[in-house]
Coordinates of C-alpha atoms and ligand atoms in Angstrom, one line a residue:
X778 CA 103.6 119.0 80.7
X779 CA 106.0 121.8 81.4
X780 CA 105.6 123.7 84.7
X781 CA 108.5 126.2 84.3
X782 CA 106.3 129.2 83.8
X783 CA 103.9 128.2 86.5
X784 CA 106.5 127.6 89.2
X785 CA 108.0 131.0 88.5
X786 CA 104.6 132.6 89.2
X787 CA 103.9 130.3 92.1
X788 CA 107.0 130.6 94.2
X789 CA 108.0 133.9 95.9
X790 CA 111.0 135.2 93.9
X791 CA 113.6 134.9 96.8
X792 CA 112.7 131.2 97.2
X793 CA 112.9 130.7 93.5
X794 CA 116.3 132.3 93.4
X795 CA 117.5 130.0 96.3
X796 CA 116.2 126.9 94.4
X797 CA 118.0 128.0 91.2
X798 CA 121.2 128.7 93.2
X799 CA 121.2 125.2 94.6
X800 CA 120.3 123.9 91.1
X801 CA 123.4 125.6 89.6
X802 CA 125.6 124.1 92.3
X803 CA 124.1 120.6 91.5
X804 CA 124.8 121.1 87.8
X805 CA 128.4 122.1 88.6
X806 CA 128.7 118.8 90.5
X807 CA 127.3 116.9 87.6
X808 CA 124.2 116.0 89.6
X809 CA 120.4 116.3 88.7
X810 CA 118.0 118.0 91.0
X811 CA 114.3 117.6 91.2
X812 CA 111.5 119.4 93.0
X813 CA 109.2 116.7 94.6
X814 CA 106.2 116.0 96.8
X815 CA 103.6 118.4 98.1
X816 CA 104.8 121.4 96.2
X817 CA 104.3 119.7 92.8
X818 CA 100.9 118.5 93.9
X819 CA 99.8 121.9 95.2
X820 CA 101.2 123.7 92.1
X821 CA 99.1 121.4 89.9
X822 CA 96.1 121.9 92.1
X823 CA 96.4 125.7 91.9
X824 CA 96.4 125.5 88.1
X825 CA 93.0 123.8 88.0
X826 CA 91.3 126.0 90.6
X827 CA 90.3 129.5 89.5
X828 CA 91.6 132.6 91.4
X829 CA 94.8 133.2 93.2
X830 CA 96.6 130.1 94.6
X831 CA 95.7 129.1 98.1
X832 CA 97.6 127.2 100.8
X833 CA 101.0 128.4 99.5
X834 CA 103.9 126.7 101.0
X835 CA 107.4 128.1 101.5
X836 CA 109.2 124.9 102.3
X837 CA 110.6 123.0 99.3
X838 CA 111.5 119.4 99.0
X839 CA 114.3 118.7 96.6
X840 CA 115.7 115.3 95.6
X841 CA 119.1 114.9 94.0
X842 CA 120.5 112.0 92.1
X843 CA 123.9 112.5 93.8
X844 CA 124.9 113.5 97.3
X845 CA 122.4 115.8 99.1
X846 CA 124.7 116.5 102.1
X847 CA 127.6 117.5 100.0
X848 CA 125.4 119.6 97.7
X849 CA 123.7 121.4 100.7
X850 CA 127.1 122.0 102.3
X851 CA 128.3 123.6 99.1
X852 CA 125.1 125.6 98.6
X853 CA 125.2 126.9 102.2
X854 CA 128.3 129.0 101.5
X855 CA 125.9 131.6 100.0
X856 CA 123.1 133.3 102.0
X857 CA 124.3 132.0 105.4
X858 CA 121.5 129.5 106.0
X859 CA 121.6 127.1 109.0
X860 CA 122.6 123.7 107.7
X861 CA 121.3 120.5 109.4
X862 CA 122.8 117.4 107.9
X863 CA 121.9 113.8 108.5
X864 CA 124.8 111.8 107.0
X865 CA 123.1 108.5 107.8
X866 CA 120.0 109.3 105.8
X867 CA 121.7 111.3 103.2
X868 CA 119.5 114.3 103.9
X869 CA 120.1 118.0 104.7
X870 CA 118.0 120.9 105.7
X871 CA 118.9 124.5 104.7
X872 CA 117.1 126.9 107.0
X873 CA 117.0 130.5 105.7
X874 CA 115.2 133.3 107.5
X875 CA 111.8 132.7 106.0
X876 CA 112.2 129.5 104.0
X877 CA 113.4 126.0 104.5
X878 CA 114.7 123.7 101.8
X879 CA 114.9 120.0 102.4
X880 CA 117.4 118.2 100.3
X881 CA 117.4 114.4 100.0
X882 CA 119.6 112.0 98.2
X883 CA 117.4 109.9 95.9
X884 CA 116.8 106.7 97.7
X885 CA 115.4 103.2 97.5
X886 CA 113.6 101.7 100.5
X887 CA 112.9 98.1 101.4
X888 CA 110.8 97.0 104.3
X889 CA 111.8 93.9 106.2
X890 CA 108.5 93.6 108.1
X891 CA 105.3 95.6 108.5
X892 CA 105.8 98.8 110.5
X893 CA 109.6 98.5 110.7
X894 CA 111.7 101.4 109.6
X895 CA 112.8 100.9 106.0
X896 CA 116.3 99.9 104.8
X897 CA 117.6 102.8 102.8
X898 CA 120.1 102.7 99.9
X899 CA 120.9 105.3 97.3
X900 CA 118.8 105.2 94.2
X901 CA 117.4 107.1 91.2
X902 CA 114.5 109.5 91.1
X903 CA 112.3 106.7 89.9
X904 CA 113.2 104.6 93.1
X905 CA 112.6 107.7 95.2
X906 CA 109.1 108.3 93.7
X907 CA 107.9 104.7 94.1
X908 CA 108.7 104.7 97.8
X909 CA 106.2 107.5 98.4
X910 CA 102.8 107.2 99.9
X911 CA 100.3 108.2 97.2
X912 CA 100.3 108.9 93.5
X913 CA 99.5 112.6 94.1
X914 CA 102.6 112.9 96.2
X915 CA 104.8 110.9 93.9
X916 CA 105.4 113.5 91.2
X917 CA 108.5 115.6 90.5
X918 CA 109.5 118.5 88.4
X919 CA 112.9 118.3 86.7
X920 CA 115.3 121.2 87.3
X921 CA 117.9 119.7 84.8
X922 CA 118.9 122.2 82.0
X923 CA 117.7 119.9 79.2
X924 CA 114.2 119.5 80.5
X925 CA 113.7 122.2 83.1
X926 CA 110.2 122.4 84.4
X927 CA 109.1 119.0 82.9
X928 CA 106.5 117.1 85.1
X929 CA 107.7 113.6 86.0
X930 CA 104.6 111.6 86.8
X931 CA 105.2 107.8 86.5
X932 CA 102.3 106.9 88.8
X933 CA 99.6 109.0 87.1
X934 CA 99.4 111.4 90.0
X935 CA 98.0 114.2 87.8
X936 CA 95.1 112.1 86.6
X937 CA 94.3 111.2 90.3
X938 CA 94.5 114.8 91.2
X939 CA 92.0 115.6 88.5
X940 CA 89.7 112.8 89.6
X941 CA 90.0 113.6 93.3
X942 CA 91.5 110.2 94.2
X943 CA 94.0 109.1 96.9
X944 CA 95.7 106.0 95.6
X945 CA 98.6 104.0 97.0
X946 CA 101.4 103.0 94.6
X947 CA 101.3 99.3 95.4
X948 CA 99.3 96.7 97.4
X949 CA 101.8 96.4 100.2
X950 CA 102.0 100.2 100.9
X951 CA 99.9 100.3 104.1
X952 CA 101.4 97.2 105.5
X953 CA 104.9 98.5 104.8
X954 CA 104.0 101.7 106.7
X955 CA 100.7 101.8 108.4
X956 CA 101.2 105.5 109.3
X957 CA 100.0 106.0 105.7
X958 CA 96.5 105.2 106.9
X959 CA 96.5 108.5 108.8
X960 CA 98.2 110.3 106.0
X961 CA 95.6 109.0 103.4
X962 CA 92.7 110.3 105.5
X963 CA 94.5 113.6 106.2
X964 CA 94.8 114.3 102.4
X965 CA 91.4 112.8 101.6
X966 CA 89.7 115.2 104.0
X967 CA 92.0 118.2 103.3
X968 CA 91.5 118.1 99.6
X969 CA 87.9 116.8 99.6
X970 CA 89.0 113.7 97.7
X971 CA 88.0 110.1 98.1
X972 CA 90.0 106.9 98.6
X973 CA 90.3 105.0 95.3
X974 CA 88.4 101.7 95.7
X975 CA 91.3 99.3 96.0
X976 CA 93.2 101.8 98.2
X977 CA 90.2 101.9 100.5
X978 CA 90.1 98.2 100.8
X979 CA 93.8 97.9 101.5
X980 CA 93.5 100.6 104.1
X981 CA 90.8 98.9 106.0
X982 CA 92.6 95.5 105.9
X983 CA 95.7 97.2 107.3
X984 CA 94.2 98.9 110.3
X985 CA 95.2 96.2 112.8
X986 CA 98.8 96.8 111.7
X987 CA 98.7 100.2 113.4
X988 CA 99.6 98.2 116.5
X989 CA 103.1 97.7 115.2
X990 CA 103.8 101.4 115.0
X991 CA 105.8 103.2 117.7
X992 CA 104.0 105.8 119.8
X993 CA 106.2 108.6 118.5
X994 CA 105.4 107.9 114.9
X995 CA 101.6 107.6 115.5
X996 CA 101.7 110.8 117.5
X997 CA 103.6 112.6 114.8
X998 CA 101.0 111.7 112.2
X999 CA 98.2 112.6 114.6
X1000 CA 99.8 116.0 115.2
X1001 CA 100.0 116.5 111.4
X1002 CA 96.3 115.9 111.3
X1003 CA 95.7 118.3 114.2
X1004 CA 97.6 121.0 112.3
X1005 CA 95.0 120.9 109.4
X1006 CA 92.5 123.7 109.2
X1007 CA 89.6 121.5 110.2
X1008 CA 91.1 118.4 111.8
X1009 CA 87.7 117.1 113.0
X1010 CA 87.0 116.0 109.4
X1011 CA 89.9 113.5 109.4
X1012 CA 89.3 112.6 113.1
X1013 CA 85.7 111.7 112.3
X1014 CA 86.7 109.7 109.3
X1015 CA 89.4 107.8 111.2
X1016 CA 86.8 107.1 113.8
X1017 CA 84.4 105.7 111.2
X1018 CA 87.1 103.5 109.7
X1019 CA 88.0 102.1 113.1
X1020 CA 91.5 103.4 112.9
X1021 CA 91.2 105.8 115.8
X1022 CA 90.0 103.3 118.4
X1023 CA 92.8 101.0 117.2
X1024 CA 95.2 103.7 118.4
X1025 CA 93.4 104.3 121.7
X1026 CA 90.2 102.5 122.6
X1027 CA 88.5 105.7 123.9
X1028 CA 89.3 107.8 120.9
X1029 CA 86.4 108.7 118.6
X1030 CA 85.1 111.6 116.5
X1031 CA 81.6 113.0 117.2
X1032 CA 79.6 116.1 117.0
X1033 CA 80.7 117.3 120.5
X1034 CA 84.3 117.0 119.5
X1035 CA 83.7 118.9 116.2
X1036 CA 81.9 121.7 118.1
X1037 CA 84.7 121.9 120.7
X1038 CA 87.4 122.0 118.0
X1039 CA 85.5 124.9 116.4
X1040 CA 85.4 126.7 119.8
X1041 CA 89.1 126.1 120.2
X1042 CA 89.8 127.8 116.9
X1043 CA 87.9 130.9 118.0
X1044 CA 90.0 131.3 121.2
X1045 CA 91.8 134.6 121.2
X1046 CA 95.4 133.6 121.4
X1047 CA 95.5 129.8 121.5
X1048 CA 98.9 128.5 122.9
X1049 CA 99.2 125.5 120.6
X1050 CA 96.0 124.4 118.8
X1051 CA 97.2 120.7 118.2
X1052 CA 97.8 120.4 122.0
X1053 CA 94.4 121.8 122.8
X1054 CA 92.7 119.5 120.3
X1055 CA 94.5 116.5 121.9
X1056 CA 93.2 117.6 125.4
X1057 CA 89.7 117.8 123.9
X1058 CA 90.0 114.3 122.3
X1059 CA 90.4 112.7 125.7
X1060 CA 88.3 115.2 127.7
X1061 CA 85.2 113.1 128.3
X1062 CA 87.1 110.1 129.7
X1063 CA 88.4 108.8 132.9
X1064 CA 92.0 109.4 134.0
X1065 CA 93.0 105.7 133.9
X1066 CA 91.7 105.4 130.3
X1067 CA 93.5 108.6 129.3
X1068 CA 96.8 107.3 130.9
X1069 CA 96.7 104.3 128.5
X1070 CA 96.4 106.7 125.5
X1071 CA 99.3 108.8 126.8
X1072 CA 101.5 105.7 127.1
X1073 CA 100.5 104.4 123.7
X1074 CA 101.4 107.7 122.1
X1075 CA 104.7 108.0 124.1
X1076 CA 103.4 111.5 125.0
X1077 CA 106.2 113.9 126.0
X1078 CA 106.1 115.3 129.5
X1079 CA 104.8 118.8 128.6
X1080 CA 101.9 117.6 126.6
X1081 CA 101.1 114.9 129.2
X1082 CA 101.0 117.6 131.9
X1083 CA 98.5 119.7 129.8
X1084 CA 96.3 116.7 129.3
X1085 CA 96.4 115.6 132.9
X1086 CA 95.7 119.2 134.1
X1087 CA 92.7 119.4 131.7
X1088 CA 91.2 116.3 133.4
X1089 CA 92.0 117.6 136.9
X1090 CA 90.5 121.0 136.1
X1091 CA 87.4 119.3 134.6
X1092 CA 86.6 118.1 138.2
X1093 CA 86.7 121.6 139.6
X1094 CA 85.0 123.6 136.8
X1095 CA 81.7 123.6 138.7
X1096 CA 83.4 125.9 141.2
X1097 CA 83.6 128.5 138.5
X1098 CA 79.9 128.2 137.7
X1099 CA 78.8 130.9 140.1
X1100 CA 78.1 134.5 139.1
X1101 CA 79.3 136.1 142.3
X1102 CA 83.0 135.0 142.3
X1103 CA 85.6 137.6 143.1
X1104 CA 88.4 137.9 140.5
X1105 CA 90.9 136.8 143.2
X1106 CA 88.8 133.6 143.8
X1107 CA 88.9 132.9 140.1
X1108 CA 92.7 133.5 140.1
X1109 CA 93.3 131.2 143.1
X1110 CA 91.3 128.4 141.5
X1111 CA 93.1 128.5 138.2
X1112 CA 96.7 129.7 138.8
X1113 CA 98.1 126.2 139.3
X1114 CA 96.9 124.8 135.9
X1115 CA 98.7 124.6 132.6
X1116 CA 97.7 127.3 130.2
X1117 CA 96.8 124.8 127.4
X1118 CA 94.5 123.0 129.9
X1119 CA 92.7 126.2 130.7
X1120 CA 92.3 127.0 127.0
X1121 CA 91.0 123.5 126.4
X1122 CA 88.5 123.9 129.2
X1123 CA 87.1 127.1 127.5
X1124 CA 86.5 125.0 124.4
X1125 CA 85.1 122.1 126.4
X1126 CA 82.7 123.7 128.8
X1127 CA 79.1 124.4 127.9
X1128 CA 78.5 126.8 130.8
X1129 CA 78.7 130.4 129.7
X1130 CA 79.6 131.4 133.3
X1131 CA 82.5 128.9 133.5
X1132 CA 83.7 130.1 130.1
X1133 CA 83.5 133.7 131.1
X1134 CA 85.6 133.1 134.3
X1135 CA 88.2 131.1 132.3
X1136 CA 88.5 133.8 129.7
X1137 CA 88.8 136.4 132.4
X1138 CA 91.7 134.5 133.9
X1139 CA 93.3 134.0 130.4
X1140 CA 93.0 137.5 129.1
X1141 CA 93.3 139.6 132.3
X1142 CA 93.8 138.0 135.7
X1143 CA 96.9 135.9 135.0
X1144 CA 98.8 139.1 133.8
X1145 CA 98.1 141.1 136.9
X1146 CA 101.0 141.4 139.3
X1147 CA 101.6 143.6 142.3
X1148 CA 103.3 147.0 141.8
X1149 CA 105.6 146.2 144.8
X1150 CA 108.1 143.4 144.7
X1151 CA 110.2 141.7 147.4
X1152 CA 112.9 144.4 147.3
X1153 CA 110.2 147.1 147.9
X1154 CA 108.9 145.1 150.9
X1155 CA 112.4 144.8 152.3
X1156 CA 112.8 148.5 152.1
X1157 CA 109.5 148.8 154.1
X1158 CA 111.2 146.7 156.8
X1159 CA 109.6 143.4 156.0
X1160 CA 112.1 140.6 156.1
X1161 CA 112.3 138.0 153.3
X1162 CA 110.6 134.7 154.2
X1163 CA 107.2 133.0 154.1
X1164 CA 105.6 136.0 155.7
X1165 CA 106.7 138.2 152.8
X1166 CA 105.3 135.6 150.4
X1167 CA 102.0 135.8 152.1
X1168 CA 102.0 139.6 152.0
X1169 CA 102.7 139.6 148.3
X1170 CA 99.8 137.1 147.7
X1171 CA 97.4 139.3 149.8
X1172 CA 98.6 142.3 147.8
X1173 CA 97.9 140.5 144.5
X1174 CA 94.5 139.4 145.7
X1175 CA 93.7 143.0 146.7
X1176 CA 94.9 144.2 143.3
X1177 CA 92.8 141.6 141.4
X1178 CA 89.7 142.7 143.3
X1179 CA 90.4 146.4 142.7
X1180 CA 91.0 147.1 146.4
X1181 CA 94.4 148.7 145.7
X1182 CA 95.5 150.5 142.6
X1183 CA 98.6 152.6 143.3
X1184 CA 102.0 151.9 144.9
X1185 CA 100.9 154.0 147.9
X1186 CA 97.8 151.8 148.3
X1187 CA 100.0 148.7 148.3
X1188 CA 102.5 150.2 150.7
X1189 CA 99.7 151.1 153.1
X1190 CA 98.2 147.6 152.9
X1191 CA 101.6 145.9 153.4
X1192 CA 102.3 148.0 156.5
X1193 CA 98.9 147.2 157.9
X1194 CA 99.5 143.5 157.3
X1195 CA 102.8 143.6 159.1
X1196 CA 101.3 145.4 162.1
X1197 CA 98.7 142.7 162.5
X1198 CA 101.4 140.1 163.1
X1199 CA 102.1 138.8 166.6
X1200 CA 105.3 140.1 168.2
X1201 CA 106.7 136.5 168.3
X1202 CA 106.1 136.1 164.6
X1203 CA 107.9 139.4 163.9
X1204 CA 110.9 138.3 165.9
X1205 CA 111.0 135.0 164.0
X1206 CA 111.0 136.9 160.7
X1207 CA 113.8 139.3 161.9
X1208 CA 116.1 136.3 162.5
X1209 CA 116.2 135.6 158.8
Ligands
LIG627 P1 101.8 118.6 103.3 O1 103.0 119.3 104.0 O2 101.0 119.5 102.5 O3 101.0 117.7 104.2 P2 103.9 117.2 102.1 O4 103.9 116.4 100.8 O5 104.9 118.2 102.2 O6 102.5 117.7 102.2 P3 105.2 115.7 104.2 O7 104.6 114.9 105.3 O8 106.1 116.9 104.5 O9 104.0 116.2 103.3 O10 106.0 114.7 103.3 C1 106.8 115.1 102.2 C2 106.7 114.0 101.1 O11 107.4 112.8 101.6 C3 105.3 113.6 100.8 O12 104.8 114.3 99.7 C4 105.5 112.1 100.4 O13 105.8 112.0 99.1 C5 106.6 111.7 101.2 N1 106.2 111.0 102.5 C6 106.1 111.5 103.7 N2 105.7 110.5 104.6 C7 105.7 109.4 103.9 C8 105.4 108.0 104.2 N3 105.1 107.7 105.5 N4 105.5 107.1 103.3 C9 105.8 107.5 102.0 N5 106.1 108.7 101.6 C10 106.0 109.7 102.5

């Protein structure tokens, strides 16, 4: 099958030109370049589905039988991309303004023990395809002059695509790299495919091997799932398979989680959906249990803070379940919490009143500041120090509650607040 005409329709023309430019450089070096992985899969999928292509990607994976780093360095002299090279792995990334091209030296991988990182040596395209996860991801398109556009499909990926099957390339695939368990389920649920019978069996047998995988690698694959359009599908499926509880004993997929993910997607401006989803996955549980999951996933500090804040805030949400709260009271309650935690709480709470208050904080209250700042207060004769901080806070509360609206209002209130201070406190402030 030749895909030359299709790829030209599928790729935006600037990206196609970049690919052809790199291809010309490769030819000059006497090396052969191939388009590989997800792009080939998605292109074939788009041919079999009616209507315009969906899920278009603008990042290309290219494999060269040659030296990817040297090729990328040579290609980078045109168009001024940012070049990130990994000499050790023989890979390079070319980052253009709107596109990224990943170039890899065709390689052969051998696994010394389950879950270990593979030993990598240079190889042919054939070696490079057999090291891949599933048949549908193990196809390439040749960019060589003599067979430009030809589909290279040694593992019958196209047939599996047509039959809707996720199939590993060999029986040791999941034990070589158990993160493929998460990948299999991600593609299965994204594409509405099923696991081919033997693959399903191998996957289930390999679940205990997830224990051998580092926290970073598991978290990375979990985050890839959480970037899907409807991650709850893969999360539920991993739950059914027993893979989720193998990663963290409290983790599970259920109707509540699916509904809260759906509410998260409808948030106005979600900070980071994957982070919000993770907060929701541990929401129902106790802090000690959640700490175990954070450790297992080697969770970075920022994400850990969002998760811990979500649990802390959960214990205080009832305080927002009152209709008569003043805006300043809502602000005082929420201002110390991580934004992701507040957004996760909107998706988690089933009280409309609590959600209304959280939304009020997110959309309005957190942006409200006083018109006067410290410099203005100094000009009014208020010395810098804790007292000034208190005045600014009182001004902010008054503003939140609509008690002041102009600079003049704020100046008046600031002077009043200073007058109420005891003479000794004033002297103390003047000493600063
Ligand atoms: P998508 O981005 O749509 O999920 P992709 O194919 O681009 O799909 P990546 O995770 O970027 O997915 O991986 C690129 C390619 O690298 C895959 O198509 C697959 O061939 C290969 N690959 C990635 N991870 C693994 C793995 N753990 N084992 C084997 N091959 C892998």
